[in-house]
Amino acid sequence: MRLHGLAMIRNEADIVESFVRHNLKLLDGLTIIVHRPSDGTREILDALGQEGLPLELMPLDELGFYQGQRMSQAARSVFARHQPDFIFTLDADEFLRPPNRAVLHDVLGALPPQRHCITACYTYAPDPRDDASELEPVKRLRHRHPHDTGPGKFRKLIINKSYADDASLVICHGNHALASADPVKDKALAKQLQVKEPLLSHYPVRSGEQVLIKTLIGWLAHIVIGEHQIERSAHWRGFYERVKDRGVLSREEIDEVARYYLNDCMADDDEKARFTLSELIPDPLPVDFEIRYAHLRRREPLSCVVNYAEQVALAYFEKSRRPIRPGFA
């Protein structure tokens, strides 16, 4: 059984090396859509590629965050060129949990033929017990919510090779599900199989700088494609507005971002209201590699935001360029 990973990544310099090294211990290959990073992510990926790892980079220069469309296209390309049996759709903060490939083979081999599936995850968050001096985030973040992401909430998609033979299928934004232009198929896809045990560990909140970059550039990228007008990702708009008003997020607000992700592990609003971060439990993911490229990270939020603003300004200039009339600056 051949297994491949597919991700679309922008500014993830603090975790991308760990993401590649860890997941390639369980996958035959990893394809990454590199979406205009400015924090050292591209330099780290290039260095990893030069090590000879089975890592394929697909540069993407557009400003907007068209994740569903680009992942859908890239998945077809990966199936055509690498011919895996399954593709794991991942983000840079998602790490496969099984201790070895045999577990993945058993789980996926038990699926009905040609069936796609979804997996829950365990969500990790910063904790006062963390070793703040540890540069490797998966080693540093050792505590997670006691429960996995609940029914109907955060799931990640694992795509069967049958995807390549059905042109009607697309990957939904967030890599949480498949959809189809065929109404009958789309209805059937709403009942996707879920594997029994969570196969992923999720590290969405890792530091104040990382949250600022994700909040600011993430929301601006949604504005570029007009998604600021819909409910999806409204949580990012709220955090973005706070930073716009005050220039910073407090420690309490960063904890609030962590709680937003942890909410997917809770059954109802009452449990969400009662939960505190002190209830996180220790469950470190084993890490058996060393970080080599921490020196390539550039994690200054202002630098990343200014870089993105410059990209938007240049794109606007190219689109609206008009001859300058004599006598006018």
Short mmCIF file of C-alpha atoms in Angstrom, two decimals:
data_model
loop_
_atom_site.label_atom_id
_atom_site.label_comp_id
_atom_site.label_asym_id
_atom_site.label_seq_id
_atom_site.Cartn_x
_atom_site.Cartn_y
_atom_site.Cartn_z
CA MET A 1 0.00 0.00 0.00
CA ARG A 2 1.37 3.38 -1.05
CA LEU A 3 0.55 6.39 1.13
CA HIS A 4 1.11 10.03 0.22
CA GLY A 5 0.58 13.34 2.02
CA LEU A 6 -0.69 16.58 0.47
CA ALA A 7 -0.64 20.00 2.14
CA MET A 8 -1.01 23.69 1.27
CA ILE A 9 1.29 25.82 3.43
CA ARG A 10 2.02 29.53 3.82
CA ASN A 11 3.84 30.90 6.91
CA GLU A 12 4.62 27.86 9.06
CA ALA A 13 8.36 28.21 9.65
CA ASP A 14 8.17 27.26 13.32
CA ILE A 15 6.70 23.80 12.62
CA VAL A 16 7.20 22.92 8.94
CA GLU A 17 10.49 21.07 9.42
CA SER A 18 8.93 18.91 12.13
CA PHE A 19 5.88 18.35 9.92
CA VAL A 20 7.99 17.03 7.06
CA ARG A 21 10.40 14.90 9.08
CA HIS A 22 7.73 13.28 11.24
CA ASN A 23 5.13 12.52 8.59
CA LEU A 24 7.65 11.16 6.10
CA LYS A 25 8.46 8.41 8.60
CA LEU A 26 4.98 7.03 7.82
CA LEU A 27 4.34 8.20 4.25
CA ASP A 28 5.99 7.28 0.96
CA GLY A 29 6.00 10.89 -0.18
CA LEU A 30 4.77 14.36 0.63
CA THR A 31 3.63 17.06 -1.81
CA ILE A 32 3.40 20.62 -0.51
CA ILE A 33 1.73 23.56 -2.25
CA VAL A 34 3.97 26.43 -1.14
CA HIS A 35 1.71 29.48 -0.92
CA ARG A 36 3.89 32.63 -0.94
CA PRO A 37 5.47 32.34 2.51
CA SER A 38 7.63 35.16 3.87
CA ASP A 39 8.82 33.72 7.19
CA GLY A 40 11.50 31.28 6.05
CA THR A 41 9.12 28.41 5.28
CA ARG A 42 10.27 28.15 1.66
CA GLU A 43 13.94 28.19 2.60
CA ILE A 44 13.39 25.41 5.14
CA LEU A 45 11.48 23.31 2.60
CA ASP A 46 14.23 23.80 0.02
CA ALA A 47 16.84 22.67 2.56
CA LEU A 48 14.79 19.58 3.40
CA GLY A 49 14.44 18.76 -0.28
CA GLN A 50 18.20 18.96 -0.72
CA GLU A 51 18.56 16.19 1.87
CA GLY A 52 16.97 13.82 -0.64
CA LEU A 53 13.70 13.37 1.23
CA PRO A 54 10.69 12.30 -0.92
CA LEU A 55 9.37 15.86 -0.81
CA GLU A 56 7.73 17.59 -3.78
CA LEU A 57 7.18 21.37 -3.75
CA MET A 58 4.54 23.12 -5.89
CA PRO A 59 4.98 26.93 -5.74
CA LEU A 60 1.74 28.93 -5.76
CA ASP A 61 1.97 32.70 -6.30
CA GLU A 62 -1.66 33.83 -6.05
CA LEU A 63 -2.60 36.10 -3.14
CA GLY A 64 -5.97 34.62 -2.18
CA PHE A 65 -6.50 31.45 -0.17
CA TYR A 66 -8.31 29.14 -2.60
CA GLN A 67 -7.50 26.04 -0.59
CA GLY A 68 -10.27 23.74 -1.79
CA GLN A 69 -9.67 24.40 -5.47
CA ARG A 70 -5.89 24.09 -5.29
CA MET A 71 -5.94 20.95 -3.15
CA SER A 72 -8.48 19.36 -5.50
CA GLN A 73 -6.24 20.02 -8.51
CA ALA A 74 -3.06 18.94 -6.74
CA ALA A 75 -4.63 15.68 -5.56
CA ARG A 76 -5.36 14.68 -9.16
CA SER A 77 -1.78 15.50 -10.09
CA VAL A 78 -0.42 13.44 -7.18
CA PHE A 79 -2.55 10.41 -8.07
CA ALA A 80 -1.43 10.65 -11.72
CA ARG A 81 2.30 10.96 -11.00
CA HIS A 82 2.83 8.97 -7.79
CA GLN A 83 -0.09 6.51 -7.92
CA PRO A 84 -0.68 6.20 -4.17
CA ASP A 85 -3.52 4.13 -2.78
CA PHE A 86 -4.45 6.93 -0.37
CA ILE A 87 -3.66 10.62 0.07
CA PHE A 88 -3.73 12.20 3.54
CA THR A 89 -4.85 15.83 3.24
CA LEU A 90 -2.89 17.69 5.90
CA ASP A 91 -2.06 21.10 7.28
CA ALA A 92 1.41 21.94 8.57
CA ASP A 93 0.21 21.63 12.18
CA GLU A 94 -1.09 18.06 11.76
CA PHE A 95 1.02 15.01 12.59
CA LEU A 96 0.24 11.34 12.08
CA ARG A 97 -0.10 9.53 15.42
CA PRO A 98 0.38 5.81 14.66
CA PRO A 99 3.71 4.38 15.84
CA ASN A 100 4.35 2.62 12.53
CA ARG A 101 3.02 2.08 9.01
CA ALA A 102 1.50 -1.28 9.89
CA VAL A 103 -1.19 0.51 11.89
CA LEU A 104 -2.08 2.70 8.91
CA HIS A 105 -2.15 -0.32 6.61
CA ASP A 106 -4.49 -2.16 8.98
CA VAL A 107 -6.86 0.82 9.33
CA LEU A 108 -7.02 1.68 5.64
CA GLY A 109 -6.96 -1.92 4.48
CA ALA A 110 -10.14 -2.57 6.46
CA LEU A 111 -12.10 0.03 4.47
CA PRO A 112 -14.54 -1.05 1.75
CA PRO A 113 -12.98 -0.82 -1.73
CA GLN A 114 -12.83 2.66 -3.29
CA ARG A 115 -14.06 4.35 -0.10
CA HIS A 116 -12.70 7.63 1.18
CA CYS A 117 -12.69 8.25 4.92
CA ILE A 118 -12.20 10.89 7.60
CA THR A 119 -10.28 10.87 10.85
CA ALA A 120 -10.67 12.78 14.10
CA CYS A 121 -7.66 14.27 15.86
CA TYR A 122 -6.33 15.08 19.31
CA THR A 123 -5.82 18.82 19.78
CA TYR A 124 -2.80 20.13 21.69
CA ALA A 125 -2.42 23.57 23.28
CA PRO A 126 0.19 25.60 25.19
CA ASP A 127 0.45 24.74 28.88
CA PRO A 128 2.39 26.35 31.78
CA ARG A 129 4.25 23.05 32.17
CA ASP A 130 5.81 23.40 28.69
CA ASP A 131 9.56 23.91 28.32
CA ALA A 132 9.63 27.39 26.76
CA SER A 133 13.26 26.92 25.68
CA GLU A 134 12.39 23.98 23.40
CA LEU A 135 12.50 25.07 19.73
CA GLU A 136 10.74 21.98 18.40
CA PRO A 137 7.00 22.65 18.91
CA VAL A 138 5.90 19.01 19.06
CA LYS A 139 8.41 18.36 21.84
CA ARG A 140 7.33 21.55 23.61
CA LEU A 141 3.55 21.09 23.37
CA ARG A 142 2.94 17.91 25.35
CA HIS A 143 -0.64 18.42 26.58
CA ARG A 144 -3.92 17.85 24.80
CA HIS A 145 -7.63 17.88 25.42
CA PRO A 146 -8.81 14.63 27.06
CA HIS A 147 -11.18 13.90 24.17
CA ASP A 148 -10.75 13.79 20.42
CA THR A 149 -12.66 16.12 18.12
CA GLY A 150 -16.33 15.26 18.53
CA PRO A 151 -18.90 13.98 16.01
CA GLY A 152 -19.67 16.40 13.20
CA LYS A 153 -16.73 18.66 14.05
CA PHE A 154 -13.06 18.85 13.07
CA ARG A 155 -12.19 15.99 10.73
CA LYS A 156 -9.49 15.48 8.13
CA LEU A 157 -9.94 13.73 4.83
CA ILE A 158 -8.12 10.63 3.60
CA ILE A 159 -8.71 10.17 -0.14
CA ASN A 160 -8.88 6.83 -1.90
CA LYS A 161 -7.32 6.45 -5.36
CA SER A 162 -10.84 6.20 -6.83
CA TYR A 163 -10.87 10.01 -6.60
CA ALA A 164 -8.71 10.11 -9.73
CA ASP A 165 -11.46 8.43 -11.78
CA ASP A 166 -14.29 10.78 -10.76
CA ALA A 167 -13.97 14.28 -12.21
CA SER A 168 -17.03 15.46 -10.25
CA LEU A 169 -15.25 15.26 -6.88
CA VAL A 170 -13.66 18.25 -5.14
CA ILE A 171 -11.97 18.71 -1.78
CA CYS A 172 -13.85 21.16 0.44
CA HIS A 173 -12.17 24.16 2.08
CA GLY A 174 -10.31 23.01 5.17
CA ASN A 175 -9.70 19.47 3.84
CA HIS A 176 -12.57 18.23 6.00
CA ALA A 177 -14.74 16.56 3.36
CA LEU A 178 -15.35 15.78 -0.29
CA ALA A 179 -18.18 17.20 -2.38
CA SER A 180 -19.52 16.38 -5.82
CA ALA A 181 -21.22 18.30 -8.60
CA ASP A 182 -23.49 15.26 -8.94
CA PRO A 183 -26.34 15.68 -6.38
CA VAL A 184 -26.70 11.93 -5.83
CA LYS A 185 -22.99 11.45 -5.18
CA ASP A 186 -22.87 14.58 -3.02
CA LYS A 187 -25.62 13.21 -0.77
CA ALA A 188 -23.73 9.94 -0.38
CA LEU A 189 -20.51 11.79 0.48
CA ALA A 190 -22.26 13.40 3.45
CA LYS A 191 -22.04 9.98 5.14
CA GLN A 192 -18.30 9.54 4.89
CA LEU A 193 -16.74 6.73 6.89
CA GLN A 194 -14.76 7.69 9.96
CA VAL A 195 -11.90 5.53 11.17
CA LYS A 196 -12.26 4.41 14.77
CA GLU A 197 -9.13 5.85 16.37
CA PRO A 198 -7.88 9.42 15.74
CA LEU A 199 -4.91 9.26 13.38
CA LEU A 200 -3.74 12.86 13.83
CA SER A 201 -2.30 15.15 16.48
CA HIS A 202 -3.15 18.82 15.88
CA TYR A 203 -1.02 21.78 17.05
CA PRO A 204 -2.96 24.89 15.91
CA VAL A 205 -1.71 27.33 18.59
CA ARG A 206 2.01 27.35 19.32
CA SER A 207 3.11 30.90 20.20
CA GLY A 208 1.92 34.49 20.26
CA GLU A 209 3.91 35.34 17.12
CA GLN A 210 2.50 32.38 15.22
CA VAL A 211 -1.08 33.29 16.19
CA LEU A 212 -0.59 36.90 15.08
CA ILE A 213 0.76 35.89 11.67
CA LYS A 214 -1.98 33.31 11.17
CA THR A 215 -4.71 35.74 12.24
CA LEU A 216 -3.60 38.78 10.26
CA ILE A 217 -2.46 37.26 6.98
CA GLY A 218 -5.09 34.53 7.12
CA TRP A 219 -7.93 37.03 7.37
CA LEU A 220 -6.45 39.34 4.71
CA ALA A 221 -6.17 36.37 2.35
CA HIS A 222 -9.87 35.67 2.94
CA ILE A 223 -10.70 39.30 2.07
CA VAL A 224 -8.76 38.99 -1.20
CA ILE A 225 -11.13 36.24 -2.39
CA GLY A 226 -14.30 37.80 -0.93
CA GLU A 227 -14.79 35.29 1.87
CA HIS A 228 -14.90 38.03 4.51
CA GLN A 229 -18.59 38.36 3.63
CA ILE A 230 -19.57 34.85 4.71
CA GLU A 231 -19.78 33.18 8.10
CA ARG A 232 -16.96 30.71 7.56
CA SER A 233 -13.79 31.80 9.39
CA ALA A 234 -15.70 34.49 11.30
CA HIS A 235 -13.60 33.58 14.35
CA TRP A 236 -10.50 34.88 12.57
CA ARG A 237 -12.26 38.13 11.80
CA GLY A 238 -12.90 38.66 15.51
CA PHE A 239 -9.26 38.16 16.45
CA TYR A 240 -8.14 40.24 13.46
CA GLU A 241 -10.32 43.18 14.55
CA ARG A 242 -8.82 43.08 18.03
CA VAL A 243 -5.28 43.25 16.65
CA LYS A 244 -6.30 46.05 14.28
CA ASP A 245 -7.67 48.04 17.21
CA ARG A 246 -4.81 47.50 19.67
CA GLY A 247 -1.86 46.10 17.72
CA VAL A 248 -1.45 43.04 19.95
CA LEU A 249 -3.21 40.01 21.38
CA SER A 250 -2.98 39.52 25.13
CA ARG A 251 -1.95 36.25 26.75
CA GLU A 252 -5.61 35.71 27.62
CA GLU A 253 -6.65 36.24 24.00
CA ILE A 254 -4.06 33.74 22.77
CA ASP A 255 -5.55 31.28 25.26
CA GLU A 256 -8.94 32.14 23.76
CA VAL A 257 -7.64 31.15 20.32
CA ALA A 258 -6.51 27.83 21.81
CA ARG A 259 -9.93 27.37 23.39
CA TYR A 260 -11.57 27.98 20.01
CA TYR A 261 -9.80 24.92 18.61
CA LEU A 262 -10.36 22.88 21.77
CA ASN A 263 -14.11 23.54 21.48
CA ASP A 264 -14.24 20.89 18.76
CA CYS A 265 -13.34 18.33 21.43
CA MET A 266 -16.38 19.17 23.56
CA ALA A 267 -19.89 17.80 23.36
CA ASP A 268 -21.98 20.90 24.12
CA ASP A 269 -21.98 24.56 25.18
CA ASP A 270 -22.12 23.66 28.87
CA GLU A 271 -18.91 21.67 28.60
CA LYS A 272 -17.27 24.51 26.67
CA ALA A 273 -18.24 26.98 29.41
CA ARG A 274 -16.83 24.75 32.17
CA PHE A 275 -13.59 23.75 30.47
CA THR A 276 -10.30 25.35 31.52
CA LEU A 277 -6.85 24.87 30.03
CA SER A 278 -5.74 23.34 33.33
CA GLU A 279 -7.71 20.23 32.30
CA LEU A 280 -5.29 19.40 29.48
CA ILE A 281 -3.66 16.00 29.92
CA PRO A 282 -0.06 14.97 29.17
CA ASP A 283 0.26 12.82 26.04
CA PRO A 284 3.45 13.78 24.19
CA LEU A 285 3.84 12.58 20.62
CA PRO A 286 7.15 10.70 20.32
CA VAL A 287 9.75 12.68 18.37
CA ASP A 288 12.98 11.01 17.25
CA PHE A 289 14.56 13.63 15.01
CA GLU A 290 16.54 16.82 15.50
CA ILE A 291 15.72 20.24 14.07
CA ARG A 292 18.44 21.48 11.71
CA TYR A 293 17.00 24.65 10.20
CA ALA A 294 15.69 26.75 13.10
CA HIS A 295 18.15 29.46 12.01
CA LEU A 296 16.11 29.94 8.81
CA ARG A 297 12.95 30.92 10.68
CA ARG A 298 11.80 34.54 10.45
CA ARG A 299 8.89 34.88 12.87
CA GLU A 300 8.47 38.67 13.22
CA PRO A 301 4.73 39.26 12.65
CA LEU A 302 5.15 42.83 11.40
CA SER A 303 7.68 41.75 8.77
CA CYS A 304 5.35 39.02 7.46
CA VAL A 305 2.32 41.33 7.36
CA VAL A 306 4.24 44.13 5.62
CA ASN A 307 5.52 41.62 3.06
CA TYR A 308 1.98 40.44 2.34
CA ALA A 309 0.70 44.03 2.12
CA GLU A 310 3.43 44.79 -0.42
CA GLN A 311 2.43 41.75 -2.49
CA VAL A 312 -1.19 42.95 -2.52
CA ALA A 313 -0.15 46.51 -3.45
CA LEU A 314 2.04 45.30 -6.31
CA ALA A 315 -0.74 43.05 -7.60
CA TYR A 316 -3.16 45.98 -7.53
CA PHE A 317 -0.65 48.16 -9.36
CA GLU A 318 -0.17 45.57 -12.11
CA LYS A 319 -3.91 45.16 -12.50
CA SER A 320 -4.74 48.88 -12.61
CA ARG A 321 -1.62 50.21 -14.33
CA ARG A 322 -2.42 53.19 -16.57
CA PRO A 323 -0.13 55.51 -18.54
CA ILE A 324 0.89 58.55 -16.49
CA ARG A 325 -0.15 61.81 -18.17
CA PRO A 326 2.63 64.38 -18.76
CA GLY A 327 2.80 66.97 -16.00
CA PHE A 328 1.45 64.66 -13.32
CA ALA A 329 3.51 62.69 -10.82
#
